[in-house]
Amino acid sequence: MNAFSIGDIRAEPGSKVKGFLPSEGLSMPDGTVNYWHIPVIIVNGAESGPVFEVDGCMHGDEQEGAYTVLELAKRLDPKKLKGTFVGVPVLNVPGFLTHGGVRGSTTDLMYVDMNRQFPGDPDSMSHTRRAIHTFWNEIILKCDYTVNLHGCVNGQIPRVVCNEEMPGSLEMAEAIACTPEWIMASRSEHTRLIEDTINRACTEKGIPNVFIESGSADRSHSAIMADVEVVVEGIMNCMRRYGMLDGEVRVPKIRRSTPYYTHVRGKGAGIIYPESCLRINNMVEEGELLCRIVDFLGNEIDQVKAPHDGIVIMEANQVSVGPESSICIIGYPPEIKGTG
Ligand SMILES: [Zn+2]
């Protein structure tokens, strides 16, 4: 087993090391340089094995992944690990600090979605694209498997999204979806578009990748940590699958999957009145009323109906909806299969 390094952060075999990786900076007209430090935790096993990366908070307001990565790093014992774990608790640092949603940062001149900028560009006017270039070259290209953690705030079925055409990606998803809470999905409306996501960039490089969407509508700390626990166990099961951790690989008796999923949007902005069917894990029929949207005087603007027979994957946990904003997510067609 060899030492493993990312930038100046070097972990000898059988050790756990933490540090910050400076991203490539963008020179500003006031003479300063705009960049951020990517937090990195390396758990380098005593014995050889794959390099497994998990990153959280690529989208700044999707923050539960920070807990997940920190929890994984805490639980992994370098003396027992075979291979190397690389954890990035918060990738989009400025976005996280400002609850900045998909934006790379409030100061990003290009106002971009970080997960549409891969593999980055060291000469870009967007410092998010520069940071992505650092992340991609210094971290992702050194890894055999990568997992990106998304989602928050809205109640969601923990969902692992894979590229079914890549055997390694499907294999990872099956290992992660190891308890009954999970649903596996493969094609979202946006992953079918040609966009510069990390998922697409990893596929082109032949690096198996999945992303996980999860979130607790109940914002109490205990509920959030229960949600985090499901994801931590799923990722550790995937590491067992690749021989990095001892123990039996868990296989759920029943596996839920949905080949497609789509965001459901209303015609106008307003106040939402959800129907009782609009709760995660519920099945809905095409054309079934999901919610009504009213204006500030209570006048009905729209009736939002299910676009497909499907399963509610993410529910509306907000009072209002913006124009063209997502109200909920429907997976279709839902498939439930025994694995025995
Ligand atoms: Zn996201």
Tab-separated table of C-alpha atoms and ligand atoms in Angstrom:
chain	number	residue	atom	x	y	z
A	1	MET	CA	0.000	0.000	0.000
A	2	ASN	CA	1.318	3.443	-0.955
A	3	ALA	CA	0.878	6.912	0.471
A	4	PHE	CA	-1.973	8.854	-1.176
A	5	SER	CA	-1.823	12.590	-1.846
A	6	ILE	CA	-4.178	15.332	-2.949
A	7	GLY	CA	-2.310	18.611	-3.327
A	8	ASP	CA	-0.228	18.954	-0.167
A	9	ILE	CA	-2.496	16.615	1.788
A	10	ARG	CA	-0.611	13.344	2.092
A	11	ALA	CA	-1.885	10.243	3.894
A	12	GLU	CA	0.497	7.410	4.696
A	13	PRO	CA	-0.917	3.864	4.627
A	14	GLY	CA	-3.113	3.256	7.674
A	15	SER	CA	-3.713	6.950	8.402
A	16	LYS	CA	-6.450	9.589	8.347
A	17	VAL	CA	-5.482	13.099	7.239
A	18	LYS	CA	-7.496	16.299	6.724
A	19	GLY	CA	-6.681	19.506	4.908
A	20	PHE	CA	-7.734	22.147	2.425
A	21	LEU	CA	-7.007	22.107	-1.285
A	22	PRO	CA	-6.814	25.638	-2.734
A	23	SER	CA	-8.837	25.957	-5.925
A	24	GLU	CA	-7.481	27.809	-8.914
A	25	GLY	CA	-8.138	31.504	-8.450
A	26	LEU	CA	-9.598	34.254	-10.601
A	27	SER	CA	-7.785	37.603	-10.524
A	28	MET	CA	-10.164	40.406	-9.653
A	29	PRO	CA	-9.877	44.027	-10.835
A	30	ASP	CA	-9.080	45.205	-7.290
A	31	GLY	CA	-5.915	43.124	-7.267
A	32	THR	CA	-7.292	40.301	-5.113
A	33	VAL	CA	-7.662	36.702	-6.207
A	34	ASN	CA	-11.033	35.033	-5.878
A	35	TYR	CA	-10.778	31.373	-4.908
A	36	TRP	CA	-11.783	28.983	-2.202
A	37	HIS	CA	-10.346	26.051	-0.278
A	38	ILE	CA	-11.873	22.639	-0.947
A	39	PRO	CA	-12.026	20.623	2.312
A	40	VAL	CA	-10.595	17.115	1.895
A	41	ILE	CA	-10.434	14.142	4.267
A	42	ILE	CA	-8.338	11.149	3.213
A	43	VAL	CA	-8.665	7.809	4.984
A	44	ASN	CA	-5.861	5.720	3.550
A	45	GLY	CA	-6.186	2.038	4.354
A	46	ALA	CA	-3.410	-0.187	5.596
A	47	GLU	CA	-4.058	-2.545	2.682
A	48	SER	CA	-4.479	-1.792	-1.000
A	49	GLY	CA	-7.848	-1.465	-2.734
A	50	PRO	CA	-9.881	1.034	-4.763
A	51	VAL	CA	-10.019	4.804	-4.296
A	52	PHE	CA	-13.595	5.741	-3.369
A	53	GLU	CA	-14.673	9.399	-3.360
A	54	VAL	CA	-17.776	10.979	-1.811
A	55	ASP	CA	-18.547	14.698	-2.116
A	56	GLY	CA	-21.299	16.766	-0.543
A	57	CYS	CA	-22.867	20.160	-1.184
A	58	MET	CA	-22.062	20.712	-4.845
A	59	HIS	CA	-25.258	22.741	-4.632
A	60	GLY	CA	-24.875	25.185	-1.773
A	61	ASP	CA	-28.340	24.825	-0.258
A	62	GLU	CA	-28.263	21.005	-0.357
A	63	GLN	CA	-26.361	20.612	2.862
A	64	GLU	CA	-27.063	17.225	4.437
A	65	GLY	CA	-24.211	15.692	2.458
A	66	ALA	CA	-21.758	17.508	4.749
A	67	TYR	CA	-22.986	15.390	7.671
A	68	THR	CA	-22.817	12.239	5.542
A	69	VAL	CA	-19.188	12.749	4.499
A	70	LEU	CA	-18.063	13.733	8.018
A	71	GLU	CA	-19.857	10.700	9.453
A	72	LEU	CA	-18.218	8.349	6.932
A	73	ALA	CA	-14.777	9.810	7.652
A	74	LYS	CA	-15.365	9.371	11.392
A	75	ARG	CA	-16.466	5.746	11.109
A	76	LEU	CA	-13.824	4.488	8.686
A	77	ASP	CA	-10.873	2.939	10.476
A	78	PRO	CA	-7.709	3.249	8.344
A	79	LYS	CA	-6.260	0.164	10.050
A	80	LYS	CA	-9.168	-1.927	8.719
A	81	LEU	CA	-9.837	-0.201	5.389
A	82	LYS	CA	-8.646	-1.756	2.132
A	83	GLY	CA	-8.053	1.051	-0.317
A	84	THR	CA	-8.593	4.776	0.093
A	85	PHE	CA	-11.585	6.923	0.994
A	86	VAL	CA	-11.576	10.550	-0.172
A	87	GLY	CA	-14.272	12.743	1.377
A	88	VAL	CA	-15.189	16.298	0.370
A	89	PRO	CA	-17.782	17.430	2.943
A	90	VAL	CA	-18.526	20.752	1.205
A	91	LEU	CA	-17.523	21.224	-2.421
A	92	ASN	CA	-19.364	24.459	-3.174
A	93	VAL	CA	-17.955	26.457	-0.266
A	94	PRO	CA	-19.310	29.939	-1.188
A	95	GLY	CA	-22.688	28.464	-2.108
A	96	PHE	CA	-22.873	26.625	1.220
A	97	LEU	CA	-21.992	29.722	3.232
A	98	THR	CA	-24.686	31.775	1.527
A	99	HIS	CA	-27.267	28.987	1.062
A	100	GLY	CA	-26.603	29.780	-2.555
A	101	GLY	CA	-28.643	27.107	-4.301
A	102	VAL	CA	-27.249	26.025	-7.612
A	103	ARG	CA	-25.018	29.060	-7.838
A	104	GLY	CA	-21.314	28.510	-7.544
A	105	SER	CA	-21.170	31.551	-5.356
A	106	THR	CA	-22.893	34.853	-4.898
A	107	THR	CA	-19.697	36.426	-6.155
A	108	ASP	CA	-19.431	34.221	-9.226
A	109	LEU	CA	-19.423	36.572	-12.171
A	110	MET	CA	-21.104	33.960	-14.332
A	111	TYR	CA	-23.852	32.945	-11.873
A	112	VAL	CA	-23.555	29.280	-12.759
A	113	ASP	CA	-24.814	25.871	-11.628
A	114	MET	CA	-21.738	24.031	-10.372
A	115	ASN	CA	-22.987	20.703	-11.694
A	116	ARG	CA	-23.102	21.968	-15.268
A	117	GLN	CA	-19.438	23.027	-15.480
A	118	PHE	CA	-17.481	19.768	-15.655
A	119	PRO	CA	-14.615	19.227	-16.194
A	120	GLY	CA	-14.058	22.922	-15.491
A	121	ASP	CA	-11.788	25.439	-17.134
A	122	PRO	CA	-8.643	26.996	-15.625
A	123	ASP	CA	-9.020	30.104	-17.816
A	124	SER	CA	-12.705	30.771	-17.211
A	125	MET	CA	-14.090	34.078	-15.920
A	126	SER	CA	-16.207	31.937	-13.587
A	127	HIS	CA	-14.244	31.018	-10.494
A	128	THR	CA	-16.675	28.136	-10.006
A	129	ARG	CA	-15.429	26.671	-13.291
A	130	ARG	CA	-11.866	27.159	-12.072
A	131	ALA	CA	-12.634	25.411	-8.771
A	132	ILE	CA	-14.228	22.558	-10.712
A	133	HIS	CA	-11.061	22.258	-12.770
A	134	THR	CA	-9.070	21.825	-9.537
A	135	PHE	CA	-11.580	19.353	-8.097
A	136	TRP	CA	-11.714	17.330	-11.312
A	137	ASN	CA	-7.977	17.108	-11.893
A	138	GLU	CA	-6.688	16.893	-8.333
A	139	ILE	CA	-9.393	14.642	-6.891
A	140	ILE	CA	-11.806	12.932	-9.285
A	141	LEU	CA	-9.232	11.734	-11.819
A	142	LYS	CA	-7.428	9.923	-8.968
A	143	CYS	CA	-10.547	7.951	-7.999
A	144	ASP	CA	-12.008	4.606	-9.078
A	145	TYR	CA	-15.551	5.331	-7.830
A	146	THR	CA	-17.315	8.619	-7.106
A	147	VAL	CA	-20.555	9.529	-5.321
A	148	ASN	CA	-22.124	13.024	-5.294
A	149	LEU	CA	-24.580	13.910	-2.537
A	150	HIS	CA	-27.507	16.200	-3.349
A	151	GLY	CA	-30.886	17.081	-1.917
A	152	CYS	CA	-32.224	18.672	1.223
A	153	VAL	CA	-35.200	20.398	2.844
A	154	ASN	CA	-37.916	18.743	0.772
A	155	GLY	CA	-39.002	15.291	1.914
A	156	GLN	CA	-37.559	12.783	-0.513
A	157	ILE	CA	-37.294	9.048	-0.876
A	158	PRO	CA	-33.528	8.433	-0.744
A	159	ARG	CA	-32.754	8.017	-4.412
A	160	VAL	CA	-29.585	6.748	-6.004
A	161	VAL	CA	-29.302	7.732	-9.641
A	162	CYS	CA	-27.058	5.738	-11.946
A	163	ASN	CA	-26.161	5.539	-15.585
A	164	GLU	CA	-27.552	2.126	-16.496
A	165	GLU	CA	-25.456	1.960	-19.628
A	166	MET	CA	-22.336	1.884	-17.473
A	167	PRO	CA	-22.142	-1.459	-15.627
A	168	GLY	CA	-20.014	-0.061	-12.788
A	169	SER	CA	-22.532	2.711	-12.132
A	170	LEU	CA	-25.485	0.292	-11.962
A	171	GLU	CA	-23.477	-2.001	-9.682
A	172	MET	CA	-22.765	0.891	-7.306
A	173	ALA	CA	-26.442	1.894	-7.210
A	174	GLU	CA	-27.544	-1.656	-6.420
A	175	ALA	CA	-25.066	-1.847	-3.551
A	176	ILE	CA	-26.079	1.550	-2.140
A	177	ALA	CA	-29.834	0.852	-2.279
A	178	CYS	CA	-29.426	-1.827	0.398
A	179	THR	CA	-32.321	-1.035	2.744
A	180	PRO	CA	-36.076	-0.723	2.081
A	181	GLU	CA	-36.070	3.088	2.209
A	182	TRP	CA	-34.261	3.442	-1.120
A	183	ILE	CA	-35.392	3.789	-4.690
A	184	MET	CA	-33.055	3.406	-7.670
A	185	ALA	CA	-33.474	5.707	-10.634
A	186	SER	CA	-31.636	6.030	-13.871
A	187	ARG	CA	-32.834	8.823	-16.095
A	188	SER	CA	-34.035	12.170	-14.866
A	189	GLU	CA	-35.375	14.781	-17.221
A	190	HIS	CA	-32.134	16.731	-16.906
A	191	THR	CA	-29.654	13.862	-17.172
A	192	ARG	CA	-31.170	13.026	-20.550
A	193	LEU	CA	-30.099	16.432	-21.801
A	194	ILE	CA	-26.552	16.942	-22.959
A	195	GLU	CA	-25.140	18.965	-20.102
A	196	ASP	CA	-21.721	19.168	-18.505
A	197	THR	CA	-22.550	17.368	-15.270
A	198	ILE	CA	-19.963	15.460	-13.260
A	199	ASN	CA	-22.003	12.347	-14.006
A	200	ARG	CA	-21.508	12.760	-17.722
A	201	ALA	CA	-17.832	13.717	-17.365
A	202	CYS	CA	-17.193	10.612	-15.217
A	203	THR	CA	-18.970	8.402	-17.763
A	204	GLU	CA	-16.774	9.781	-20.540
A	205	LYS	CA	-13.673	9.018	-18.464
A	206	GLY	CA	-14.926	5.535	-17.551
A	207	ILE	CA	-15.143	6.347	-13.824
A	208	PRO	CA	-18.235	4.696	-12.294
A	209	ASN	CA	-20.348	7.413	-10.667
A	210	VAL	CA	-23.734	7.740	-9.006
A	211	PHE	CA	-25.478	10.632	-7.347
A	212	ILE	CA	-27.763	10.492	-4.363
A	213	GLU	CA	-30.731	12.750	-3.674
A	214	SER	CA	-32.148	12.613	-0.176
A	215	GLY	CA	-33.623	14.966	2.351
A	216	SER	CA	-35.771	15.168	5.409
A	217	ALA	CA	-38.863	17.379	5.398
A	218	ASP	CA	-38.688	17.277	9.196
A	219	ARG	CA	-35.860	19.706	9.958
A	220	SER	CA	-35.262	18.508	13.507
A	221	HIS	CA	-31.666	17.404	13.941
A	222	SER	CA	-32.681	13.855	14.852
A	223	ALA	CA	-34.768	13.490	11.673
A	224	ILE	CA	-31.962	14.860	9.510
A	225	MET	CA	-29.465	12.466	11.105
A	226	ALA	CA	-31.841	9.520	10.562
A	227	ASP	CA	-31.891	10.454	6.880
A	228	VAL	CA	-28.091	10.771	6.866
A	229	GLU	CA	-27.795	7.338	8.497
A	230	VAL	CA	-29.608	5.671	5.571
A	231	VAL	CA	-27.146	7.233	3.124
A	232	VAL	CA	-24.079	6.418	5.258
A	233	GLU	CA	-25.133	2.762	5.486
A	234	GLY	CA	-25.770	2.647	1.722
A	235	ILE	CA	-22.314	4.006	0.918
A	236	MET	CA	-20.591	1.711	3.428
A	237	ASN	CA	-22.439	-1.223	1.854
A	238	CYS	CA	-21.074	-0.151	-1.527
A	239	MET	CA	-17.563	-0.095	-0.034
A	240	ARG	CA	-18.187	-3.637	1.275
A	241	ARG	CA	-19.244	-4.600	-2.246
A	242	TYR	CA	-15.821	-3.539	-3.527
A	243	GLY	CA	-13.965	-5.328	-0.734
A	244	MET	CA	-12.905	-2.131	1.056
A	245	LEU	CA	-14.686	-3.038	4.284
A	246	ASP	CA	-15.225	-6.390	5.964
A	247	GLY	CA	-18.727	-7.719	6.489
A	248	GLU	CA	-21.541	-9.150	4.457
A	249	VAL	CA	-22.922	-7.096	1.572
A	250	ARG	CA	-26.558	-6.267	2.369
A	251	VAL	CA	-29.178	-7.019	-0.274
A	252	PRO	CA	-32.760	-5.776	0.288
A	253	LYS	CA	-35.547	-8.350	-0.040
A	254	ILE	CA	-37.434	-5.971	-2.282
A	255	ARG	CA	-35.881	-3.421	-4.600
A	256	ARG	CA	-37.737	-0.336	-5.763
A	257	SER	CA	-36.677	1.340	-8.958
A	258	THR	CA	-37.953	3.808	-11.474
A	259	PRO	CA	-36.331	4.227	-14.874
A	260	TYR	CA	-37.512	7.821	-15.269
A	261	TYR	CA	-38.424	10.709	-13.046
A	262	THR	CA	-39.593	14.205	-13.682
A	263	HIS	CA	-40.117	17.450	-11.812
A	264	VAL	CA	-43.743	18.568	-11.813
A	265	ARG	CA	-44.277	22.282	-12.354
A	266	GLY	CA	-47.342	24.486	-12.306
A	267	LYS	CA	-48.329	27.193	-14.745
A	268	GLY	CA	-47.955	30.069	-12.327
A	269	ALA	CA	-46.352	31.256	-9.115
A	270	GLY	CA	-48.477	31.285	-6.001
A	271	ILE	CA	-49.543	29.516	-2.830
A	272	ILE	CA	-49.731	25.708	-2.845
A	273	TYR	CA	-52.564	23.583	-1.462
A	274	PRO	CA	-51.385	19.955	-1.777
A	275	GLU	CA	-53.825	17.054	-2.003
A	276	SER	CA	-53.375	14.187	0.466
A	277	CYS	CA	-51.870	11.999	-2.294
A	278	LEU	CA	-48.882	14.336	-2.587
A	279	ARG	CA	-46.727	12.530	-0.025
A	280	ILE	CA	-43.569	10.549	-0.699
A	281	ASN	CA	-44.006	6.822	-1.322
A	282	ASN	CA	-47.601	7.317	-2.563
A	283	MET	CA	-48.626	5.996	-5.963
A	284	VAL	CA	-50.518	8.437	-8.172
A	285	GLU	CA	-52.365	8.001	-11.445
A	286	GLU	CA	-51.873	10.038	-14.585
A	287	GLY	CA	-54.198	13.034	-14.421
A	288	GLU	CA	-54.723	12.768	-10.654
A	289	LEU	CA	-54.889	16.140	-8.906
A	290	LEU	CA	-51.669	16.736	-6.923
A	291	CYS	CA	-52.203	20.286	-5.742
A	292	ARG	CA	-53.921	23.565	-6.436
A	293	ILE	CA	-52.088	26.867	-6.766
A	294	VAL	CA	-53.880	30.044	-5.699
A	295	ASP	CA	-52.977	33.721	-5.879
A	296	PHE	CA	-52.643	35.969	-2.821
A	297	LEU	CA	-56.410	36.510	-2.733
A	298	GLY	CA	-57.067	32.773	-2.754
A	299	ASN	CA	-58.212	32.656	-6.390
A	300	GLU	CA	-57.269	29.419	-8.097
A	301	ILE	CA	-54.573	29.843	-10.759
A	302	ASP	CA	-53.854	26.248	-11.604
A	303	GLN	CA	-54.640	22.642	-10.831
A	304	VAL	CA	-51.454	20.607	-11.033
A	305	LYS	CA	-51.997	17.018	-12.111
A	306	ALA	CA	-49.760	13.947	-12.251
A	307	PRO	CA	-48.120	13.711	-15.693
A	308	HIS	CA	-47.734	9.917	-15.444
A	309	ASP	CA	-48.775	6.931	-13.382
A	310	GLY	CA	-45.971	6.956	-10.860
A	311	ILE	CA	-44.604	7.229	-7.357
A	312	VAL	CA	-44.121	10.487	-5.455
A	313	ILE	CA	-40.350	10.705	-4.910
A	314	MET	CA	-40.189	14.263	-3.568
A	315	GLU	CA	-43.087	16.109	-1.984
A	316	ALA	CA	-43.925	19.784	-1.765
A	317	ASN	CA	-42.855	21.017	1.664
A	318	GLN	CA	-43.276	24.686	0.975
A	319	VAL	CA	-46.105	27.175	1.145
A	320	SER	CA	-45.310	28.873	-2.130
A	321	VAL	CA	-43.986	28.037	-5.556
A	322	GLY	CA	-42.159	30.293	-8.000
A	323	PRO	CA	-42.869	30.460	-11.725
A	324	GLU	CA	-41.735	27.253	-13.451
A	325	SER	CA	-40.354	25.968	-10.123
A	326	SER	CA	-40.535	22.321	-9.174
A	327	ILE	CA	-43.432	21.374	-6.904
A	328	CYS	CA	-42.672	17.677	-6.581
A	329	ILE	CA	-40.970	14.780	-8.380
A	330	ILE	CA	-42.767	11.773	-9.835
A	331	GLY	CA	-40.897	8.560	-10.703
A	332	TYR	CA	-42.356	6.439	-13.483
A	333	PRO	CA	-43.088	3.686	-14.090
A	334	PRO	CA	-42.469	2.421	-10.553
A	335	GLU	CA	-41.042	-1.106	-10.415
A	336	ILE	CA	-40.919	-3.274	-7.329
A	337	LYS	CA	-38.978	-6.515	-7.595
A	338	GLY	CA	-37.946	-9.224	-5.177
A	339	THR	CA	-34.235	-9.991	-5.068
A	340	GLY	CA	-34.485	-13.464	-3.505
B	1	ZN	ZN	-28.264	19.292	-6.282
